[in-house]
Short mmCIF file of C-alpha atoms in Angstrom, two decimals:
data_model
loop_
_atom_site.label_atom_id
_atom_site.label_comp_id
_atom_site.label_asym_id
_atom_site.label_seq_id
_atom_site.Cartn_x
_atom_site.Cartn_y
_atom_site.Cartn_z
CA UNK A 1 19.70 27.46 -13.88
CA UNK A 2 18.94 28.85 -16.97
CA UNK A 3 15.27 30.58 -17.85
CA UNK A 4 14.49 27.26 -20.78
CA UNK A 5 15.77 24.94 -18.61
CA UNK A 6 13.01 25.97 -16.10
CA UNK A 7 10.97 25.81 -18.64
CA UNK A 8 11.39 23.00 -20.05
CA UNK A 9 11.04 21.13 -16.71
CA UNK A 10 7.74 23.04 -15.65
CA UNK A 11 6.39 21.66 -18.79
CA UNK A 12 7.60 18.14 -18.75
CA UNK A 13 8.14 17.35 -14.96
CA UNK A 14 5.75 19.65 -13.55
CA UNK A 15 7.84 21.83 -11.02
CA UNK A 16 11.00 22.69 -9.89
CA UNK A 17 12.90 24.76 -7.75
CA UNK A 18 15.52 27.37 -8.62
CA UNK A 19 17.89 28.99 -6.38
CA UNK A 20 19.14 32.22 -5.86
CA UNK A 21 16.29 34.07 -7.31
CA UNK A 22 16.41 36.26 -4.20
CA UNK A 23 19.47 37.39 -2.89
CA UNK A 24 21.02 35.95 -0.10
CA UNK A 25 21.62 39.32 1.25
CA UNK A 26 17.94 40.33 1.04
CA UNK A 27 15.71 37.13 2.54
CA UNK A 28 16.45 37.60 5.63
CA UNK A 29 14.54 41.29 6.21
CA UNK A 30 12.22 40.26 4.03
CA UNK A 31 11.36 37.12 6.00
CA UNK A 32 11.56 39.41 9.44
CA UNK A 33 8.98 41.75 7.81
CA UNK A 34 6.55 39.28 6.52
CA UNK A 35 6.88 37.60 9.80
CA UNK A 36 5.83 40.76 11.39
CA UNK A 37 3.16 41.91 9.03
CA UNK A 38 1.16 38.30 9.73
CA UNK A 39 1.89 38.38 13.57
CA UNK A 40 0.20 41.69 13.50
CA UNK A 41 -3.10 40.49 12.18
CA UNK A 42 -2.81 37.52 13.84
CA UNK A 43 -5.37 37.88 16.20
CA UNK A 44 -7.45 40.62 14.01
CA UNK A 45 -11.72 40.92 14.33
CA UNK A 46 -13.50 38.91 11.53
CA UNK A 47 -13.79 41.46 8.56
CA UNK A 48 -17.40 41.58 6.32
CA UNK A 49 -16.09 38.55 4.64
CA UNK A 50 -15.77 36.95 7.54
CA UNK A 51 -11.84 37.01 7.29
CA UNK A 52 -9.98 37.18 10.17
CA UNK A 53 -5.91 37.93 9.72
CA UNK A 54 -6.22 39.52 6.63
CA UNK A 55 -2.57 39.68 5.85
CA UNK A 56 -3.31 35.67 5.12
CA UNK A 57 -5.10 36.43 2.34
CA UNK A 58 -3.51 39.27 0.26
CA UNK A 59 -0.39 39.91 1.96
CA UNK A 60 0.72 42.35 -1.03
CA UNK A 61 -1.98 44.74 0.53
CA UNK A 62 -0.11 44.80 3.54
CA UNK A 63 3.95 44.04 2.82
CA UNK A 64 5.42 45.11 -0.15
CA UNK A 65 8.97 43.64 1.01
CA UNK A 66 8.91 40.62 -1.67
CA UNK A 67 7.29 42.77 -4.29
CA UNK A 68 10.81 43.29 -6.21
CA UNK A 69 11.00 39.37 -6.98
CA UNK A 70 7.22 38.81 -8.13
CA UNK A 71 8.70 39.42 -11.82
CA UNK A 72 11.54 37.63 -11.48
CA UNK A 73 13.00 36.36 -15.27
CA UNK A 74 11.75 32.39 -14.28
CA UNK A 75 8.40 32.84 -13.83
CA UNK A 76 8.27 35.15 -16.77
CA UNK A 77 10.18 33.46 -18.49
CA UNK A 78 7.85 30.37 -18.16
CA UNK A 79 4.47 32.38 -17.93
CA UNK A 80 5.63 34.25 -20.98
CA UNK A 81 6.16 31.28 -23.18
CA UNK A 82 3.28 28.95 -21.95
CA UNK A 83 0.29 32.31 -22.00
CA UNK A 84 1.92 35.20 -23.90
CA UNK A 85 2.65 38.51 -22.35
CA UNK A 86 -0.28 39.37 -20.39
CA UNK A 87 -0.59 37.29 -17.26
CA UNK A 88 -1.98 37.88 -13.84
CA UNK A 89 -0.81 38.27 -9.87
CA UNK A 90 -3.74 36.22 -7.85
CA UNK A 91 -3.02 35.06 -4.61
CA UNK A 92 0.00 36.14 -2.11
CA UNK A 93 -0.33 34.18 0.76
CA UNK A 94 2.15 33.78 3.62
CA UNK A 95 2.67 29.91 4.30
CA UNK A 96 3.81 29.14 7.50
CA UNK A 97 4.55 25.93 8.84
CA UNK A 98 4.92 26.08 12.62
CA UNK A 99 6.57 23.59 14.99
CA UNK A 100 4.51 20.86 15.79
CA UNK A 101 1.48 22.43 13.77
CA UNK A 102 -0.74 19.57 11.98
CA UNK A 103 -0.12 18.52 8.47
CA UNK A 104 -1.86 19.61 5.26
CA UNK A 105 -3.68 16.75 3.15
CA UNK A 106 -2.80 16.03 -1.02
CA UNK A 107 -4.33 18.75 -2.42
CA UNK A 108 -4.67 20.67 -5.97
CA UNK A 109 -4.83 24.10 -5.87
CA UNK A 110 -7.90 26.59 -6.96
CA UNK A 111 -9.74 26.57 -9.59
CA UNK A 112 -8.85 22.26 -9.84
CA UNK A 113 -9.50 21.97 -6.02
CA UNK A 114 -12.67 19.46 -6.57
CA UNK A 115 -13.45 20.27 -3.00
CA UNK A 116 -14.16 24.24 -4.08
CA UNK A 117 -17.73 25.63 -4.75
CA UNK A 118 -15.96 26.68 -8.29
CA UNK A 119 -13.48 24.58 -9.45
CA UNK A 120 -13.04 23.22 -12.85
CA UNK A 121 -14.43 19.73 -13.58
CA UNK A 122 -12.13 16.51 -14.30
CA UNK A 123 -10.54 15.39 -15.97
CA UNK A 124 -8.60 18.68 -16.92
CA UNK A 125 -7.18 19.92 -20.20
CA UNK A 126 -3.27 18.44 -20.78
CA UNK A 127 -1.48 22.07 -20.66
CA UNK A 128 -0.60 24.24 -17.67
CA UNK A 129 -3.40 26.84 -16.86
CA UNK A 130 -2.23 27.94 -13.65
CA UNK A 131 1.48 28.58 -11.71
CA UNK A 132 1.72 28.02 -8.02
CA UNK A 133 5.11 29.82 -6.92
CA UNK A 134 6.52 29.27 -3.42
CA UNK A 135 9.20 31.66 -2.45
CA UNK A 136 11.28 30.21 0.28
CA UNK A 137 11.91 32.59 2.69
CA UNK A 138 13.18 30.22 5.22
CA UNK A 139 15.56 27.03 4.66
CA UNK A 140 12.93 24.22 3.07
CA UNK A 141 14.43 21.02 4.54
CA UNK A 142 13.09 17.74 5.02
CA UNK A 143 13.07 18.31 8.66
CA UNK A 144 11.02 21.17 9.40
CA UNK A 145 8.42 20.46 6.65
CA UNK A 146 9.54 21.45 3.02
CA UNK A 147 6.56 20.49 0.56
CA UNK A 148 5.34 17.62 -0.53
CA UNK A 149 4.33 16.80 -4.40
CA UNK A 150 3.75 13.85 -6.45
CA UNK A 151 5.21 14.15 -9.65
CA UNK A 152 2.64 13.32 -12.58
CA UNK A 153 -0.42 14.20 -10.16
CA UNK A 154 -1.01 16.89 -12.74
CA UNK A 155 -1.87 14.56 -15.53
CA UNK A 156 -3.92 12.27 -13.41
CA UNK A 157 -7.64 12.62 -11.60
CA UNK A 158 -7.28 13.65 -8.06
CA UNK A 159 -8.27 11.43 -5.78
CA UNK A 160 -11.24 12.62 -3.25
CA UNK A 161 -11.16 10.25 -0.58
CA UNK A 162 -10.21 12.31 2.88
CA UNK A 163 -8.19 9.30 4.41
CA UNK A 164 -6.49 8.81 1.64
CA UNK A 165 -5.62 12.12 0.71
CA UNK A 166 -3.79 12.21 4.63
CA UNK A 167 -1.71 9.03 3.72
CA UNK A 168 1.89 8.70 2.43
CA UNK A 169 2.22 8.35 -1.06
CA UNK A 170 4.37 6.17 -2.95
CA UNK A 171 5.79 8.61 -5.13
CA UNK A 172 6.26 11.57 -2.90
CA UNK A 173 8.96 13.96 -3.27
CA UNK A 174 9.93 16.52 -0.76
CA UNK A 175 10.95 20.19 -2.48
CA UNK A 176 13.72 21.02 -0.51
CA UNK A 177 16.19 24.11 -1.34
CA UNK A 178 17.93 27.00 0.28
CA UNK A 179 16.37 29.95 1.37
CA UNK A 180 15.74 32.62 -1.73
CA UNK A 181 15.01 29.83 -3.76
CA UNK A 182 11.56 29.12 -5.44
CA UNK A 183 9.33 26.39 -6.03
CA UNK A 184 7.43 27.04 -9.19
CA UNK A 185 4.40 23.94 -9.93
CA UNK A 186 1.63 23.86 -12.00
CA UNK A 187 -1.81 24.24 -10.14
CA UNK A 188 -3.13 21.10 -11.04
CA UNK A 189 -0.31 18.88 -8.95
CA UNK A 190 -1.37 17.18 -5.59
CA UNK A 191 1.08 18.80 -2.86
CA UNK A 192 1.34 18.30 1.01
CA UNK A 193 2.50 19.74 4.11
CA UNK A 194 3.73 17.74 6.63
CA UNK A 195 4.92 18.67 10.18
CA UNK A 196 7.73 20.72 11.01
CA UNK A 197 9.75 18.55 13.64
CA UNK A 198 12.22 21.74 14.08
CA UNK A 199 12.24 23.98 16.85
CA UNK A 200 11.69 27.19 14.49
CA UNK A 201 9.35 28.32 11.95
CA UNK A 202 9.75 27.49 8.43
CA UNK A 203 8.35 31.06 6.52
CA UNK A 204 7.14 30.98 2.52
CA UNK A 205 5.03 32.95 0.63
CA UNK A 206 2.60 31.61 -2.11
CA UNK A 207 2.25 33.09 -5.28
CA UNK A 208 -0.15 32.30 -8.27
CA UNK A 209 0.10 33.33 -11.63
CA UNK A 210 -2.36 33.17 -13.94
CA UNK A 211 -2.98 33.68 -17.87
CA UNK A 212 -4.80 36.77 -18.87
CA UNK A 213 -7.84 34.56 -20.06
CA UNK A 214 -8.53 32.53 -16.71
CA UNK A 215 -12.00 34.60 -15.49
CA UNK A 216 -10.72 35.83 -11.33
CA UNK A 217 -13.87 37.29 -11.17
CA UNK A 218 -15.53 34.71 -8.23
CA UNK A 219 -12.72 34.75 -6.12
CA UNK A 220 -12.86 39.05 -5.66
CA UNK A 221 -15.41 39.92 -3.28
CA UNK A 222 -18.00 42.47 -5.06
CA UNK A 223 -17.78 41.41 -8.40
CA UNK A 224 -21.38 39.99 -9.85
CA UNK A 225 -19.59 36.56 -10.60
CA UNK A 226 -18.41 35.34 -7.13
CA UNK A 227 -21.82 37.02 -5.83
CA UNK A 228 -23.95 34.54 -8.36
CA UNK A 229 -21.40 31.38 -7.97
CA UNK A 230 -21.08 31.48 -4.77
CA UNK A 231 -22.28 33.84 -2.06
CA UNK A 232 -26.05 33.75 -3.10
CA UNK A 233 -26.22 29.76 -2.20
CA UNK A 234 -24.50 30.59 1.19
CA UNK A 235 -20.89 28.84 -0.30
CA UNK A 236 -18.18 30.34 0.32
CA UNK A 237 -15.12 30.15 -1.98
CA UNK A 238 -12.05 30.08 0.44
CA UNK A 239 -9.97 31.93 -2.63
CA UNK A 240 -10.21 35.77 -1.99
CA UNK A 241 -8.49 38.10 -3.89
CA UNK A 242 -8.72 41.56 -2.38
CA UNK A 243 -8.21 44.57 -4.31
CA UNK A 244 -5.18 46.19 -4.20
CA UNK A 245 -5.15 49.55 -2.61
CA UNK A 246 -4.33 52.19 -5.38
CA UNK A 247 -1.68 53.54 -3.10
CA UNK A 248 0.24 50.49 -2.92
CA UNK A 249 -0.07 49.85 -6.40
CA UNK A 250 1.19 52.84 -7.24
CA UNK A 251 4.60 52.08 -5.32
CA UNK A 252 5.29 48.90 -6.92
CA UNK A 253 7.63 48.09 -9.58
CA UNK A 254 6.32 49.11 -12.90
CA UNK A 255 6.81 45.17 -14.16
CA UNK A 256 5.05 44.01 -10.68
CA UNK A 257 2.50 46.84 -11.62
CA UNK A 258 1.06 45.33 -14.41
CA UNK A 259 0.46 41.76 -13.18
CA UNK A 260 -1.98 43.46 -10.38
CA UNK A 261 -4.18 45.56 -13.24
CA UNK A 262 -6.97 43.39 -13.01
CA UNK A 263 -7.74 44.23 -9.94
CA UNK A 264 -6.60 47.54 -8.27
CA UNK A 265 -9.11 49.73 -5.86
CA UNK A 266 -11.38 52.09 -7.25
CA UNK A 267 -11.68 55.77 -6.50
CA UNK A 268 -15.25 54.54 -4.95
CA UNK A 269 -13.47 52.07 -2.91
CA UNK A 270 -10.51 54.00 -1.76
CA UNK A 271 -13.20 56.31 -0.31
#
């Protein structure tokens, strides 16, 4: 698939998946390391944030192994043309969908989350404002859970109701593809988990993009604006962006490098 042709689609549809933008040769250590990194943690003391696993929440900080595909010509491509040059690594979460685990309700993703402490307020501006990229690391089949989106949910209100938001819905599409693909989605679209009914784990990691303008600043802990939005009332915003150790930022691609300058460790914090 061809970079416009992505970009065309992310812009009219919404999402889409492209294959291939990992190497076939390459997932399969990088899904063994990942793997490994998360089963580490897994059972890790509650941090000062109260985060336990921490790999869960800024897996870069911990496994660099999918770092060479964070640039990859798609998103660029698409980030490029929607924001302009300058645009922003947030969140790098592994997503795991286990056999038998419970499903995941229709949900937007932060900042249009309604159920957030800071979100923004519907109904939301016509044009994407945030990329939600899920590199498959694993097959993404119908059977062992692939995700769920309804396509248009971006350009509609979200709909709050928890029993609803649990149900089937009529217009549901399952993102399947092969693994080294990539589902790329704007933010704003209601997507779903549902149960795995395999006998192995399906592994993906989520990355969001963001334009240089969009303020990050209440979902890293220690900066004034998530202390006054959130943790002064005693809310919590489940978004954390860690800073990224200076030593691992240094190691990263040059291109990967400068999507992570917004928020790299300082010499007080390294120490």
């Amino acid at each position: 698939m061809e970079v416009k042709d992505v970009s065309v689609r992310i812009k009219r549809d919404g999402w889409c998946v492209v294959e291939g933008v990992i190497p076939a040769s390459e997932v399969g250590s990088i899904r063994e390391s990942i793997v490994k990194t998360v089963d580490f943690h897994e059972h890790s003391e509650p941090d000062e944030f109260g985060v336990t696993n921490p790999s869960r929440r800024g897996l870069i900080n911990y496994d660099q192994s999918l770092a060479p595909y964070l640039a990859n010509k798609y998103v660029m491509g698409v980030t490029n043309e929607l924001w302009g040059k300058w645009v922003k690594i947030t969140i790098t979460t592994p997503v795991f969908n286990r056999p038998g685990g419970k499903p995941q309700g229709w949900h937007a993703d932060w900042p249009f989350n309604q159920t957030h402490p800071v979100a923004i307020k519907e109904p939301f501006p016509d044009t994407p404002m945030y990329l939600t990229m899920i590199y498959m690391l694993s097959d993404f089949t119908e059977e062992n859970g692939a995700t769920l989106l309804v396509p248009g949910s971006h350009r509609v209100l979200y709909d709050h109701d928890q029993e609803t938001r649990m149900e089937p819905h009529p217009d549901q599409i399952q993102a399947v593809g092969p693994a080294g693909s990539a589902l790329i989605f704007d933010s704003r679209m209601w997507h779903a988990v549902p149960v795995n009914k395999t006998d192995e784990i399906r592994v993906g990691v989520t990355v969001r993009y963001a334009p240089w303008w969009l303020n990050l600043n209440c979902i890293i802990p220690g900066r004034p604006e998530r202390e006054f939005m959130t943790d002064s009332d005693g809310t919590k915003e489940r978004n954390i962006q860690f800073p990224l150790p200076r030593k691992v930022f240094h190691a990263l691609p040059k291109e990967v490098q400068d999507l992570f300058l917004h928020n790299v460790e300082s010499s007080r914090q390294a120490h």
